[in-house]
């Protein structure tokens, strides 16, 4: 069977000079599945957090709490259903009813809720869960960003960075905003723009200045994946502006 496939591919290539493989829908579905797994990891983190306090929650209980909370603060995550008498009312959307963009935004909102709601005070999220949006960034996303249009300073964003977990170790305490001195800004008095900052705890911040930038890149490459650190911080700012700060 494999021989037959190879022969057909060779024949197509010989006749047309190229082979076109359509993978768009598969890629999109796979990305949505990945985000679904991430939401599962988020739920597991919440269950573990409460278990440490002696409180037990089931997966469905945590899911339903997130559905209710996110749909309450954002009407995009509600849907209308009809009663038998024809009346309509709204209920929360479930992740199985969301497309990729909706699911990504839903996870962003869920993380925002964990960062800001009192019931989650003291909860720490692993950096790979916090930065799940990287999984579906495309080259088109990068091309659409013009760094010259991004602001040099943004106090609200700096405040947000101080509330995040350390990009290196995941620690939630003593977070500082580290300015990445790239593009020839190293050694200069002028600090880089706000969108070239990342969250580091005091310990990892000190290690950065002792061990250097290359050490830092090695520590975060499993989070940033195929993005450069500049692309990561730039996209992080844009996503914050669009989903949280905007």
Short mmCIF file of C-alpha atoms in Angstrom, two decimals:
data_model
loop_
_atom_site.label_atom_id
_atom_site.label_comp_id
_atom_site.label_asym_id
_atom_site.label_seq_id
_atom_site.Cartn_x
_atom_site.Cartn_y
_atom_site.Cartn_z
CA UNK A 1 0.00 0.00 0.00
CA UNK A 2 2.84 2.39 0.88
CA UNK A 3 4.50 1.61 -2.47
CA UNK A 4 1.27 2.56 -4.26
CA UNK A 5 1.12 5.88 -2.40
CA UNK A 6 4.73 6.68 -3.29
CA UNK A 7 4.12 5.86 -6.96
CA UNK A 8 1.03 8.11 -7.04
CA UNK A 9 2.94 10.96 -5.39
CA UNK A 10 5.81 10.62 -7.87
CA UNK A 11 3.38 10.57 -10.79
CA UNK A 12 1.63 13.73 -9.54
CA UNK A 13 4.95 15.49 -9.03
CA UNK A 14 6.13 14.52 -12.52
CA UNK A 15 2.93 15.73 -14.20
CA UNK A 16 2.26 18.93 -12.25
CA UNK A 17 5.67 19.85 -10.91
CA UNK A 18 4.35 20.25 -7.38
CA UNK A 19 2.33 18.49 -4.71
CA UNK A 20 -0.22 20.40 -2.66
CA UNK A 21 -1.09 18.91 0.72
CA UNK A 22 -4.01 20.49 2.54
CA UNK A 23 -3.43 20.32 6.29
CA UNK A 24 -5.23 23.48 7.42
CA UNK A 25 -8.25 21.90 9.06
CA UNK A 26 -6.21 19.15 10.68
CA UNK A 27 -3.79 21.70 12.13
CA UNK A 28 -6.63 23.82 13.44
CA UNK A 29 -8.33 20.84 15.05
CA UNK A 30 -5.08 19.67 16.58
CA UNK A 31 -4.48 23.10 18.09
CA UNK A 32 -7.96 23.16 19.59
CA UNK A 33 -7.28 19.73 21.07
CA UNK A 34 -4.04 20.98 22.56
CA UNK A 35 -5.87 23.88 24.18
CA UNK A 36 -8.41 21.43 25.53
CA UNK A 37 -5.58 19.51 27.19
CA UNK A 38 -4.28 22.78 28.61
CA UNK A 39 -7.67 23.55 30.12
CA UNK A 40 -7.55 20.09 31.66
CA UNK A 41 -4.16 20.89 33.19
CA UNK A 42 -5.60 24.15 34.51
CA UNK A 43 -8.42 22.24 36.18
CA UNK A 44 -5.96 19.76 37.69
CA UNK A 45 -3.97 22.70 39.11
CA UNK A 46 -7.10 24.11 40.77
CA UNK A 47 -8.04 20.71 42.21
CA UNK A 48 -4.51 20.26 43.60
CA UNK A 49 -4.52 23.79 45.05
CA UNK A 50 -7.72 23.16 47.00
CA UNK A 51 -6.68 19.63 47.96
CA UNK A 52 -3.71 21.15 49.81
CA UNK A 53 -6.27 23.05 51.88
CA UNK A 54 -8.26 19.91 52.60
CA UNK A 55 -11.05 20.79 50.16
CA UNK A 56 -12.05 18.29 47.48
CA UNK A 57 -13.49 19.28 44.12
CA UNK A 58 -14.37 17.08 41.17
CA UNK A 59 -13.36 17.89 37.60
CA UNK A 60 -16.96 18.69 36.67
CA UNK A 61 -17.37 21.01 39.65
CA UNK A 62 -14.29 23.02 38.69
CA UNK A 63 -15.31 23.12 35.03
CA UNK A 64 -18.80 24.35 35.84
CA UNK A 65 -17.42 27.02 38.15
CA UNK A 66 -15.20 28.33 35.37
CA UNK A 67 -18.05 28.20 32.83
CA UNK A 68 -20.32 30.16 35.15
CA UNK A 69 -17.69 32.72 36.16
CA UNK A 70 -16.32 33.45 32.69
CA UNK A 71 -19.77 33.65 31.10
CA UNK A 72 -20.77 36.10 33.84
CA UNK A 73 -17.89 38.50 33.10
CA UNK A 74 -17.92 38.04 29.31
CA UNK A 75 -21.16 37.60 27.36
CA UNK A 76 -19.24 36.09 24.42
CA UNK A 77 -19.17 32.89 26.42
CA UNK A 78 -22.93 32.58 26.67
CA UNK A 79 -25.32 30.93 24.27
CA UNK A 80 -29.08 31.12 23.91
CA UNK A 81 -31.29 28.07 24.29
CA UNK A 82 -35.06 27.76 24.01
CA UNK A 83 -37.53 26.32 26.43
CA UNK A 84 -40.41 24.21 25.13
CA UNK A 85 -42.69 27.26 25.37
CA UNK A 86 -40.42 29.17 22.98
CA UNK A 87 -38.80 31.43 25.58
CA UNK A 88 -35.05 31.97 25.26
CA UNK A 89 -32.53 32.10 28.06
CA UNK A 90 -28.74 32.12 28.27
CA UNK A 91 -26.43 29.40 29.53
CA UNK A 92 -22.61 29.21 29.59
CA UNK A 93 -20.80 27.79 26.58
CA UNK A 94 -18.76 24.65 27.13
CA UNK A 95 -15.30 24.24 25.62
CA UNK A 96 -16.63 21.66 23.16
CA UNK A 97 -18.76 24.47 21.68
CA UNK A 98 -15.87 26.94 21.27
CA UNK A 99 -13.63 27.43 18.28
CA UNK A 100 -9.88 27.80 18.63
CA UNK A 101 -9.90 31.57 19.21
CA UNK A 102 -12.73 31.38 21.71
CA UNK A 103 -11.02 28.59 23.61
CA UNK A 104 -7.76 30.52 23.72
CA UNK A 105 -9.54 33.59 25.06
CA UNK A 106 -11.48 31.45 27.55
CA UNK A 107 -8.23 30.06 28.94
CA UNK A 108 -6.79 33.59 29.13
CA UNK A 109 -9.85 34.69 31.11
CA UNK A 110 -9.59 31.66 33.37
CA UNK A 111 -5.97 32.48 34.15
CA UNK A 112 -6.95 36.11 34.77
CA UNK A 113 -9.59 34.85 37.22
CA UNK A 114 -7.02 32.76 39.06
CA UNK A 115 -4.71 35.78 39.29
CA UNK A 116 -7.36 38.17 40.58
CA UNK A 117 -10.12 36.30 42.43
CA UNK A 118 -9.78 35.86 46.21
CA UNK A 119 -10.62 32.11 46.18
CA UNK A 120 -7.38 31.52 44.26
CA UNK A 121 -5.14 33.74 46.37
CA UNK A 122 -1.73 32.11 46.68
CA UNK A 123 -2.23 29.72 43.78
CA UNK A 124 0.73 29.29 41.44
CA UNK A 125 0.50 28.26 37.80
CA UNK A 126 3.37 26.59 35.98
CA UNK A 127 4.81 28.86 33.25
CA UNK A 128 3.93 26.39 30.48
CA UNK A 129 0.25 26.50 31.48
CA UNK A 130 0.27 30.27 31.84
CA UNK A 131 1.74 30.74 28.36
CA UNK A 132 -0.36 28.27 26.42
CA UNK A 133 -1.18 30.85 23.75
CA UNK A 134 2.20 30.17 22.14
CA UNK A 135 0.91 26.83 20.88
CA UNK A 136 -1.10 28.38 18.06
CA UNK A 137 0.86 31.49 17.07
CA UNK A 138 1.39 31.65 13.31
CA UNK A 139 3.70 33.64 11.07
CA UNK A 140 0.69 35.74 10.10
CA UNK A 141 0.29 36.75 13.75
CA UNK A 142 3.89 37.92 13.81
CA UNK A 143 3.63 39.81 10.53
CA UNK A 144 0.59 41.73 11.74
CA UNK A 145 2.51 43.31 14.62
CA UNK A 146 4.34 46.55 13.94
CA UNK A 147 6.66 47.21 16.87
CA UNK A 148 6.94 50.87 15.90
CA UNK A 149 3.26 51.28 16.81
CA UNK A 150 3.69 49.77 20.26
CA UNK A 151 4.05 52.20 23.19
CA UNK A 152 7.33 52.82 24.98
CA UNK A 153 5.69 52.77 28.41
CA UNK A 154 2.49 51.36 29.91
CA UNK A 155 2.06 51.51 33.68
CA UNK A 156 -0.91 49.13 33.70
CA UNK A 157 1.08 46.49 31.87
CA UNK A 158 4.02 46.88 34.25
CA UNK A 159 1.63 46.40 37.14
CA UNK A 160 0.27 43.27 35.46
CA UNK A 161 3.79 41.87 34.97
CA UNK A 162 4.43 42.19 38.70
CA UNK A 163 1.40 39.98 39.37
CA UNK A 164 2.54 37.15 37.10
CA UNK A 165 4.66 34.12 37.90
CA UNK A 166 8.37 33.96 37.19
CA UNK A 167 9.01 32.94 33.59
CA UNK A 168 11.93 30.76 34.67
CA UNK A 169 10.88 28.95 37.86
CA UNK A 170 7.14 29.64 38.18
CA UNK A 171 7.49 31.35 41.57
CA UNK A 172 4.70 33.82 42.44
CA UNK A 173 6.49 35.87 45.10
CA UNK A 174 8.69 38.94 44.74
CA UNK A 175 8.09 39.29 41.01
CA UNK A 176 10.04 41.97 39.16
CA UNK A 177 9.78 43.25 35.59
CA UNK A 178 13.01 42.49 33.78
CA UNK A 179 13.92 44.69 30.80
CA UNK A 180 15.47 42.64 28.00
CA UNK A 181 18.26 44.68 26.47
CA UNK A 182 18.29 43.47 22.90
CA UNK A 183 18.92 45.11 19.52
CA UNK A 184 21.97 46.99 20.70
CA UNK A 185 20.43 48.42 23.87
CA UNK A 186 22.74 46.48 26.20
CA UNK A 187 24.96 48.75 28.24
CA UNK A 188 22.96 51.88 27.45
CA UNK A 189 21.28 54.12 30.00
CA UNK A 190 17.92 54.09 28.24
CA UNK A 191 15.68 51.19 29.19
CA UNK A 192 14.00 49.11 26.48
CA UNK A 193 10.27 49.63 25.83
CA UNK A 194 7.69 48.07 28.10
CA UNK A 195 6.84 45.33 25.61
CA UNK A 196 10.40 44.01 25.93
CA UNK A 197 9.88 43.10 29.58
CA UNK A 198 9.18 39.78 31.25
CA UNK A 199 8.34 38.64 34.77
CA UNK A 200 11.15 37.23 36.90
CA UNK A 201 11.34 36.55 40.62
CA UNK A 202 14.12 38.31 42.52
CA UNK A 203 16.27 35.17 42.66
CA UNK A 204 16.04 34.42 38.92
CA UNK A 205 16.51 38.12 38.14
CA UNK A 206 19.81 38.07 40.03
CA UNK A 207 20.82 34.84 38.32
CA UNK A 208 20.13 36.48 34.96
CA UNK A 209 22.58 39.29 35.67
CA UNK A 210 25.19 36.85 36.99
CA UNK A 211 24.89 34.04 34.43
CA UNK A 212 23.89 36.08 31.41
CA UNK A 213 21.31 36.22 28.66
CA UNK A 214 22.22 32.88 27.10
CA UNK A 215 21.55 31.12 30.42
CA UNK A 216 18.14 32.79 30.52
CA UNK A 217 17.30 31.66 26.97
CA UNK A 218 18.16 28.08 27.89
CA UNK A 219 15.81 28.24 30.88
CA UNK A 220 12.81 29.54 28.92
CA UNK A 221 13.19 27.82 25.54
CA UNK A 222 10.71 25.09 26.56
CA UNK A 223 8.15 27.87 27.08
CA UNK A 224 8.90 30.20 24.17
CA UNK A 225 9.38 27.21 21.84
CA UNK A 226 10.09 28.42 18.28
CA UNK A 227 9.62 32.12 19.08
CA UNK A 228 12.53 34.43 19.79
CA UNK A 229 12.40 36.05 23.21
CA UNK A 230 11.65 39.38 21.53
CA UNK A 231 8.72 37.87 19.64
CA UNK A 232 7.48 36.30 22.86
CA UNK A 233 7.51 39.53 24.89
CA UNK A 234 6.03 41.52 22.02
CA UNK A 235 3.18 39.05 21.52
CA UNK A 236 2.64 38.82 25.26
CA UNK A 237 2.06 42.57 25.39
CA UNK A 238 -0.27 42.57 22.39
CA UNK A 239 -2.30 39.69 23.83
CA UNK A 240 -2.51 41.42 27.20
CA UNK A 241 -3.73 44.58 25.49
CA UNK A 242 -6.33 42.71 23.45
CA UNK A 243 -7.63 40.25 26.04
CA UNK A 244 -7.02 41.81 29.44
CA UNK A 245 -5.72 45.36 29.40
CA UNK A 246 -7.66 46.65 26.43
#
